[in-house]
Amino acid sequence: MIYREAGEFKSTYQADQAIFPIRQDRWFILAILAIAFIVMPLVGSDYWLGTIMLPFLILALAALGLNVLTGYAGLLSLGTGGFMATGAFAAYKLATMFPGLHILAVLIMSGLITAGVGILFGIPSLRIKGFYLAVATLASQFFLIWMFNKFGWFTNYSASGVISAPPMTIFGDIYVTGPQATAAAKYLFVLAVVAFLALMIKNLVRSNMGREWMAIRDMDIAAEIIGIKMLSTKLKAFAVSSFLCGIAGALWAFIYTGSVEPAAFDINRSFQILFMVIIGGLGSILGSFLGAAFITLLPIFLSNAPHWFGMNIPVDMISHIESMVFGALIIFFLIVEPHGLARLWQIAKEKLRLWPFPY
Amino acid sequence: MKFNLKASLLAAAVAMSSLLSAVQAADDQYIGSLVYRTGPYAPGGIQWADGFADYVQLLNERDGGINGVKLTLEECDTAYNTDKGLECYERLKKGGSTGMPAVMPLSTGITYALLDRVAADKIPLITSGYGRADAADGTVFPWVFVPPATYWGGADVAIQYIAKEMGGADAMKGKKIALVYHDSAFGKEPIKTLEALAAKHGFELSLHPVSPPGLEQKPIWTKIGRQIKPDYVIMYGWGVMNATAIKEAAAVDFPRDKFIGIWWSGNEPDVIPAGDAAIGYKSLQFNGVGAGYPVHEAIKTNLYAKGKGSSKVEGDVGAVAYNRGMQSAVILTEALRTAMKEYGNKPMTGEQVQWALDRLDVSADRMKELGAEGLFDPIKLTCADHLGQGRVQVAQWDGKAFKAISDWIQPNDEMIRPMYKDSAAAYAKEKGITPRECK
């Protein structure tokens, strides 16, 4: 009843190839965007926008980046944190070397630099696969963090190795980084960047390139036989993935925390993002967002929940309960639906199609 | 920490029964406290948090708060994780009727992430013995306070102490000193100071970064023990790294009494796991060690005798990190007291506490009144000086307890203060900050 496609006819190729061919999906996405762009800034407090939504959006972007590589191209990577750090440090160097540079230019250029680094570390992917590739990318994780720690040039020779974002504006006078920036401005800026990039990737995976990635993921020998060039396709996946992770890292350092040390992008960050992709759903744009929501929002909810109910539980106990509940939920979800939250959503849609006469 | 199931269940039951009754009275002074009672660094974090909480509760129980204003303490567990710390700060900053009067993030990472925010939120940031050393310059950092000591001052005191051991600064020429450090913002802080001192005194400095968490230090210590053979080793370590370093030093037979750690490397959890290997190991301290002070007695009679103490572990009262937590509580509550003198006996806002911190004067007499004479060094801050005298003492582990083995040593201000100024000026330039005028 609610989700019925009957009667929706496509008479042109354009209509058939639309990103969201079903009317209900279009309305749903528009509603989500309207809530995100209009309702959230109006009703959300600074705490909500600046502390809950910002890290969620930025990590969702990083998860999207890893999903391109692992979910669509089937290349397992543990180097996400390193690529995020590359983006953050590239953005810092660009912003301090060329003070007049616009923040969007800084973001795009740091994304491109990270893409270059990603290609470099993607070269071994031609010969090694699966867990072996994960170990090779793990090397990039450790190497990059070590490099930013070791060479003072990356931090403008700061004694502590910490970088911090100079105040930057969009539209002339609206601050999006630095202490003058309001939470709403930061949130809207990050939301716009993430929404745009997500749309771009949604299109990309439907294109020639995306289909080649999926062909390699599903069976690389078959893909090679039908004429897909292995090296360039895999490297393209690395480039796009690191581009997104680089921008996520730059956003994290510049807009969310304002100043970071390389340790903010350590191996734990890579694992965190890998878990987002696994829980959210491999090979799904929506899954990246659902996974990021699960991993970032749930712990905050769990640590706040006792307080909302007026319970006075010692903080260490809250932390321990949080870890236990979180771990149990991860196991529960992966048993109930090993393909991730995105698959649950898909099942829900299928059920709605048949409702009220399921079989 | 031993997990006491029965007590925890009981506590939970009590908490449930007091549902909704936890709403605090509007005229209480709210204190938000960022602590880490969980996570990889919890052994030191729990003691710090207990010391902080106990001192605050002591004021409530014994004096009825500060000038009749009761204190409400709310903790938030960061697990020493920057993301969580930011979340905690944002959650607590609007607590109570006046918001957080000051934030003590207890982590270098969180400190850096908060540096810009506190100025915008008008909440003073107090980083006792960690964070940015150059925040000692109050003209560039009006909202950041670093009493009672900085990492740079600590490095200088370590060298002063070593020079004295060797028989004067002249005797240091040609000697070798090794720095073993946590490869992070925290561990890198002393390098510039030590390099400047090496140039001044003519000793050779070798640097040995340890990747966190620091459980694998064999190659470093083999190199130190067999190849470099330094006359002294200085360590800026944290967490499991410390005990590992002490054990490795013993394994290569490096004399432990020629091995001196920074204050974060000088807690009981750092030396006890190393066992007898740790006997003779030294560390810098910006607070006194031991539990034999009147303030400890007051805490025992007013809190622990009535079952109201925070610590569940026998003998934690008076532990090094416990005293450090108490010291942070003293700095904050004395600032509140100073602020109340100006603005009246009611809960204070961040702005009012910042005004008070700019004039904080906890003299030796005041320390005596607090029952902490000799436990903490007096602190006097001004608008331009956010550090105070910055004195540090050296303590040595004898297998059972840390014992102070030196007087309070003053860092060489003629050298260090200009370094603070230069570094702060560079920060101001990068951030576009105009330093404020201080009369």
XYZ file of C-alpha atoms in Angstrom, chain B residues 46 60 125 130-131 142 184 260 270 292 332 391 393 407:
14
model
C 41.010 6.683 38.723
C 30.914 20.030 51.223
C 40.933 25.939 30.749
C 50.203 19.142 30.835
C 48.982 20.853 27.659
C 43.736 34.773 28.445
C 52.940 12.184 20.672
C 64.414 10.232 35.933
C 54.170 2.908 36.935
C 50.877 12.290 56.093
C 39.768 25.378 41.206
C 58.667 24.757 40.968
C 60.736 18.499 43.224
C 63.735 20.730 47.705
